[in-house]
Structures are given as C-alpha cells and as structure tokens.
Coordinates of N, CA and C in Angstrom, one line a residue:
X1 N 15.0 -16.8 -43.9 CA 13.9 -16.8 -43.0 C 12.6 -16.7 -43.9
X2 N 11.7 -17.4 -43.7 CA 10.2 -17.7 -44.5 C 9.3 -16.8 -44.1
X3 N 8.3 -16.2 -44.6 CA 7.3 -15.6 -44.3 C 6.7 -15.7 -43.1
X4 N 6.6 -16.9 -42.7 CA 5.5 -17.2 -41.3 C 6.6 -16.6 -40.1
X5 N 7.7 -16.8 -40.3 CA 9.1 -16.5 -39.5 C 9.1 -15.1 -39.3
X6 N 9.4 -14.4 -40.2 CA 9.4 -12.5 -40.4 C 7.8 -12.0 -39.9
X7 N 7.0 -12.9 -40.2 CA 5.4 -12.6 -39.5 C 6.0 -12.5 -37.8
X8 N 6.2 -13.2 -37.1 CA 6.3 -13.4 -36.3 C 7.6 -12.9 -35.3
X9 N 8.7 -12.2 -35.8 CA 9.5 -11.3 -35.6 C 9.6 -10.8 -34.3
X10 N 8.2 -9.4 -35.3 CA 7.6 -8.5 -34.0 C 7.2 -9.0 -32.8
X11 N 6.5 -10.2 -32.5 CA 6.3 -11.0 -31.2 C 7.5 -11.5 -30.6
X12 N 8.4 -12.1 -31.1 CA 9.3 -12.9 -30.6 C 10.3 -11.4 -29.8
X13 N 10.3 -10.2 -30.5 CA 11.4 -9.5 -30.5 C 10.5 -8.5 -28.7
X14 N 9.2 -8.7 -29.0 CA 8.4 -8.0 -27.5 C 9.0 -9.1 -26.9
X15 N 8.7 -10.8 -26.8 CA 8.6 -11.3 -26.2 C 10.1 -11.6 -25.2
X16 N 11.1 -11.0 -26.0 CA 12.4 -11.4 -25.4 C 12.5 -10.0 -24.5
X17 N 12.3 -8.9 -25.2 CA 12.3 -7.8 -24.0 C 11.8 -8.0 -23.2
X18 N 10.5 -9.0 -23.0 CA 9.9 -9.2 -21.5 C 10.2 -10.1 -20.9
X19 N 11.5 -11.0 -21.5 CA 11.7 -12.2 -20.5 C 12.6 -12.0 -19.9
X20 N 13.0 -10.9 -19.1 CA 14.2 -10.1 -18.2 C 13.5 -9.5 -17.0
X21 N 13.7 -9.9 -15.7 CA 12.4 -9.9 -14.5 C 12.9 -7.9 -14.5
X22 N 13.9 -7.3 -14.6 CA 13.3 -6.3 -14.6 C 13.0 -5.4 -16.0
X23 N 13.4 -6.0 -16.9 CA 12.6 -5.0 -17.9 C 11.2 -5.7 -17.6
X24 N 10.5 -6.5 -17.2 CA 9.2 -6.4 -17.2 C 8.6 -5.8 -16.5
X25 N 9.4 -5.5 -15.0 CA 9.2 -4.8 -14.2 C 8.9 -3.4 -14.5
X26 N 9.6 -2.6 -15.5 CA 9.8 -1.7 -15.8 C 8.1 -1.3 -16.7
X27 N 8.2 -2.5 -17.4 CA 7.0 -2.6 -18.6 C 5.9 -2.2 -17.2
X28 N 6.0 -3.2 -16.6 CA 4.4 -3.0 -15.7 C 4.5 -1.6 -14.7
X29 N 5.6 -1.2 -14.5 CA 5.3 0.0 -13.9 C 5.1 1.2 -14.8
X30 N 5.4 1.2 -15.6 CA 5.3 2.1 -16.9 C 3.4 2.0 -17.3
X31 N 3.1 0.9 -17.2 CA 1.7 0.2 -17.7 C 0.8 1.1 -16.6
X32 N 1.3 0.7 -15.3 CA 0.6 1.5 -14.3 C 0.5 2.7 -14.1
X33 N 1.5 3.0 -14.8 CA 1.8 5.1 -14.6 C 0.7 5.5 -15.9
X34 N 0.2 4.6 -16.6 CA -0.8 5.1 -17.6 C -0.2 6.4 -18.2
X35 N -0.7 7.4 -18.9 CA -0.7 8.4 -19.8 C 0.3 9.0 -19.1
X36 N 0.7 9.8 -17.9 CA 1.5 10.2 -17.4 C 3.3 9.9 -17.8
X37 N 3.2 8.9 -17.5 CA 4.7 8.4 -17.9 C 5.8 8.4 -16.8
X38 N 6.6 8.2 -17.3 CA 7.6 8.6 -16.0 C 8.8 8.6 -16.7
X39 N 9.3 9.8 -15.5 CA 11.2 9.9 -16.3 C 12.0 8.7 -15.6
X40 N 13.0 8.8 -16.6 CA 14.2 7.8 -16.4 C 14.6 7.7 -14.7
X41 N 14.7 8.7 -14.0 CA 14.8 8.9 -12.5 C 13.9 8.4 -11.9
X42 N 12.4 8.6 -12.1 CA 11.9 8.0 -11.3 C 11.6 6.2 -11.9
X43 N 11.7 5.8 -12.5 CA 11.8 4.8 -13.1 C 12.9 3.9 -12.2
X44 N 14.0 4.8 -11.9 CA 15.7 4.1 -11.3 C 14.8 3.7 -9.4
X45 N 14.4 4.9 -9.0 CA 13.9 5.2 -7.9 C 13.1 4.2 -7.1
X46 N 12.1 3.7 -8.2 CA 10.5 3.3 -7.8 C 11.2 2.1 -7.8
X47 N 12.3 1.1 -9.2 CA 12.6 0.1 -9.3 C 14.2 0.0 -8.6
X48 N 15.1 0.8 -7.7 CA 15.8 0.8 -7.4 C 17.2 -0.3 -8.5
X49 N 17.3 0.4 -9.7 CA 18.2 0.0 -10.6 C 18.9 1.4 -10.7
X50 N 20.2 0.9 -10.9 CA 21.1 1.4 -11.3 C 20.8 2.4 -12.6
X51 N 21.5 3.9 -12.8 CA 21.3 4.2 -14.4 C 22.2 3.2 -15.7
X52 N 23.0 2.6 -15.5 CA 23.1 1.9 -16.9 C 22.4 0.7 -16.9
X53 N 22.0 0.4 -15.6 CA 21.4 -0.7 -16.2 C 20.1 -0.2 -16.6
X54 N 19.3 0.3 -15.9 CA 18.0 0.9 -16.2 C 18.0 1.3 -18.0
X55 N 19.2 1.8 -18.0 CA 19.8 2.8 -19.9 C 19.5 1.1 -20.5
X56 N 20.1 0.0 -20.1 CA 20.4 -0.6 -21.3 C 18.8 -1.3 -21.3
X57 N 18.1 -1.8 -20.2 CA 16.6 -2.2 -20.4 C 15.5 -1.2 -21.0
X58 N 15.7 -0.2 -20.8 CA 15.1 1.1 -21.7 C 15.5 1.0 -23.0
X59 N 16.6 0.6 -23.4 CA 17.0 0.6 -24.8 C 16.3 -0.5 -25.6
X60 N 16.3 -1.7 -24.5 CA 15.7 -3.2 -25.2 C 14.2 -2.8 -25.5
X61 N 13.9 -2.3 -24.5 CA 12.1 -2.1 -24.3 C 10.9 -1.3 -25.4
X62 N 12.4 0.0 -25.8 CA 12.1 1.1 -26.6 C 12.7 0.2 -28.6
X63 N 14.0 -0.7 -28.2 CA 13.6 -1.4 -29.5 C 12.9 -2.4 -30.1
X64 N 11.9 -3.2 -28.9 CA 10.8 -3.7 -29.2 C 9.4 -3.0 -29.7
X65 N 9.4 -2.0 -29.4 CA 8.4 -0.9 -29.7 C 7.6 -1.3 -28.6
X66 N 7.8 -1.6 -27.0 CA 6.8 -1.8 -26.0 C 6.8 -0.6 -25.2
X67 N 7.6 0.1 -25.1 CA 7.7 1.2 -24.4 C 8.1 2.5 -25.8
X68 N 7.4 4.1 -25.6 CA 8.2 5.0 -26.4 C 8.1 6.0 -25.4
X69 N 10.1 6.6 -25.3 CA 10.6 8.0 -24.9 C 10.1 9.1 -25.3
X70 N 9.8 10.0 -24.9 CA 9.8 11.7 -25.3 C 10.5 12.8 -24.5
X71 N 11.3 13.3 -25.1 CA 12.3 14.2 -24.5 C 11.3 15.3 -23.8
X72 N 11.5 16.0 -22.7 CA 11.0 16.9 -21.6 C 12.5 17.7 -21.2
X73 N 12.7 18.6 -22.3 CA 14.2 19.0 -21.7 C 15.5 18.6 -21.8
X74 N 15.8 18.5 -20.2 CA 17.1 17.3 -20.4 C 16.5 16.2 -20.0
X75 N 15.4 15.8 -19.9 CA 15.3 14.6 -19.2 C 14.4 13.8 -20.3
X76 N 13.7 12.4 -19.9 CA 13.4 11.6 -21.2 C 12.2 10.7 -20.3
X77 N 10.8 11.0 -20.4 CA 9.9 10.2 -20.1 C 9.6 9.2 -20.8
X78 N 9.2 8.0 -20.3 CA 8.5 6.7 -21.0 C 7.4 6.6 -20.7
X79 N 6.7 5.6 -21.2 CA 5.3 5.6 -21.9 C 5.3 4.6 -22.1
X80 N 4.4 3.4 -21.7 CA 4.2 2.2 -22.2 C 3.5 2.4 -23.4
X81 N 3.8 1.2 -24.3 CA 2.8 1.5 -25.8 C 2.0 0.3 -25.5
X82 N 0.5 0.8 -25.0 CA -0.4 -0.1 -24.9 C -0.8 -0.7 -26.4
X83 N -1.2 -0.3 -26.9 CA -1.5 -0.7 -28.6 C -0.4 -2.2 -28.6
X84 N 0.6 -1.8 -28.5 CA 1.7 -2.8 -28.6 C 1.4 -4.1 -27.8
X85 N 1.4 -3.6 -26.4 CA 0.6 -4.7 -25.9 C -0.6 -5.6 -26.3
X86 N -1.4 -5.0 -26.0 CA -2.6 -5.3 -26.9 C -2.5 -6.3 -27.9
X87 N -1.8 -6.0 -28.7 CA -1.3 -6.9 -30.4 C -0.6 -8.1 -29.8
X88 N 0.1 -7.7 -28.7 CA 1.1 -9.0 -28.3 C 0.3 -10.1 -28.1
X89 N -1.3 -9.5 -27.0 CA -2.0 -10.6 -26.0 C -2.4 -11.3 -27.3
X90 N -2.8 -10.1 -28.2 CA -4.1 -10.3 -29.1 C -3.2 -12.0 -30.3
X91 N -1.9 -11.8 -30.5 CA -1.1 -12.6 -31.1 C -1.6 -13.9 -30.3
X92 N -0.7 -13.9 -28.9 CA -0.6 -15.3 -28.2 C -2.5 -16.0 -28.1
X93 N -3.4 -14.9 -28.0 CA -4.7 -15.5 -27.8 C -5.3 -16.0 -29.5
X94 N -5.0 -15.8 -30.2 CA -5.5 -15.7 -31.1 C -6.3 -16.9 -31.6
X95 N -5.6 -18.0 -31.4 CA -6.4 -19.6 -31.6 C -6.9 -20.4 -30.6
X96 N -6.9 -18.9 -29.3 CA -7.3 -20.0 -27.9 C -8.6 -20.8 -28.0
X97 N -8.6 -21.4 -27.1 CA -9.9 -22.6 -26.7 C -10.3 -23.2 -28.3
X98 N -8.9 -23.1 -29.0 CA -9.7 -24.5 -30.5 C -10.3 -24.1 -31.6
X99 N -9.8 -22.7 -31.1 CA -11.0 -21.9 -32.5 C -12.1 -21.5 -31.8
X100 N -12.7 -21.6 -30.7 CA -14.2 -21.7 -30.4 C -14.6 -20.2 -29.1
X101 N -14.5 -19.1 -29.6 CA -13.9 -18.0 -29.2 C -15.2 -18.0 -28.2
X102 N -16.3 -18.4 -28.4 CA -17.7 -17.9 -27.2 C -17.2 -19.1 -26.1
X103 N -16.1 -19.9 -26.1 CA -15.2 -20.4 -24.7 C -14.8 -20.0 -24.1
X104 N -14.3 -18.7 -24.4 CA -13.3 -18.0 -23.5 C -13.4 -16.3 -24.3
X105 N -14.3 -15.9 -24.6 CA -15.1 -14.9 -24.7 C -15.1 -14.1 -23.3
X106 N -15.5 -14.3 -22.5 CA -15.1 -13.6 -21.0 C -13.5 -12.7 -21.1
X107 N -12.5 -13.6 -21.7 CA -11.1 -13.3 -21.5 C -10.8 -12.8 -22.2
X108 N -11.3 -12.9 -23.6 CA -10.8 -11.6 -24.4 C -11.6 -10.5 -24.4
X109 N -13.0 -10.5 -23.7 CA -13.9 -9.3 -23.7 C -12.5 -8.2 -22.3
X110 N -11.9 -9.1 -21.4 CA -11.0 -8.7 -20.7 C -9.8 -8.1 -20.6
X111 N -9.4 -8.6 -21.8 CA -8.2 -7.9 -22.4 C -8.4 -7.5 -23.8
X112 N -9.3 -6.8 -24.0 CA -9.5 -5.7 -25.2 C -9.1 -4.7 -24.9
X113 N -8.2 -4.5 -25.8 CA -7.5 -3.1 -25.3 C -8.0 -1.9 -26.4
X114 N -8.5 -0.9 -26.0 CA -8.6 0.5 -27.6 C -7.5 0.9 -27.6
X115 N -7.2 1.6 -29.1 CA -5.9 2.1 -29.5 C -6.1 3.4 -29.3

C-alpha cells in the first residue's frame, strides 16, 4: 500500500462504519445527544436494536474512532467524536468547487466544526 493509500485509511475506515443504515443511525443520534451521551440501553431503546447487534455496530463505530465509550459503572456511555467528524467533512470537502473556496464558502463557513 503507497502513501496516498495509508493517508487515506482513516477516511475510508469512518466511511465504511457509516455505510450501515443503522450504525449511522446510531452516529446521528449520538451527534444529537451532544455532550451528554447516551448508554448502550438507551441507544437499544431510542433505535429499537437488539443488544448484539447494537454490541457489534458500537464496536465498528468505536473502531473507526467516530464514536468513544466511557465506562459509568456497569454501564458504558457513547459519545460521538465530533472532531472526527469534522476531519471526515473537512477530507471529502477539501477540493470542492475547483479549488475556488469563496464558491462555496457559505458551506464550509457551515460545517466548521471547533475541536
């Protein structure tokens, strides 16, 4: 694998955890719970999935680095990693409109994300 390949890893590896209608599901409700987070339960609840399946899309999500766990006990909150996001849009936008960034200046002033 070449350099521009291993550059591009980290994208390819978010982008496959998101191409599963409920891990993204998962992503955007996690996105919505902002700082708060939510446990694995209500995660099963809100998205009516099963716990292994919910276990094994938490596992995809949390090995992409788009989502991180923190133990509460016995129980295990998530946490979308916006930063992560952010890097993702920031990747896919990166050459939009041609190089000619005051084109579409509106859309990235839109999706600036702070870390």
């Amino acid at each position: 694998m070449d350099e521009i390949e291993t550059d591009k890893q980290p994208v390819l590896s978010k982008l496959t955890a998101l191409s599963h209608a409920g891990r993204l599901d998962i992503f955007r409700l996690l996105v919505t719970a902002g700082g708060e987070g939510l446990n694995a339960g209500e995660i099963a609840v809100a998205l009516e999935l099963r716990p292994n399946t919910l276990s094994q899309h938490l596992t995809m999500l949390s090995a992409a680095h788009l989502i991180r766990p923190q133990r509460e006990g016995r129980n295990i909150r998530y946490f979308a990693e916006i930063p992560a996001m952010g890097e993702l849009l920031g990747f896919l936008m990166q050459d939009c409109c041609g190089r000619s960034p005051d084109i579409c200046q509106k859309a990235l002033e839109t999706l600036k994300i702070h870390k």
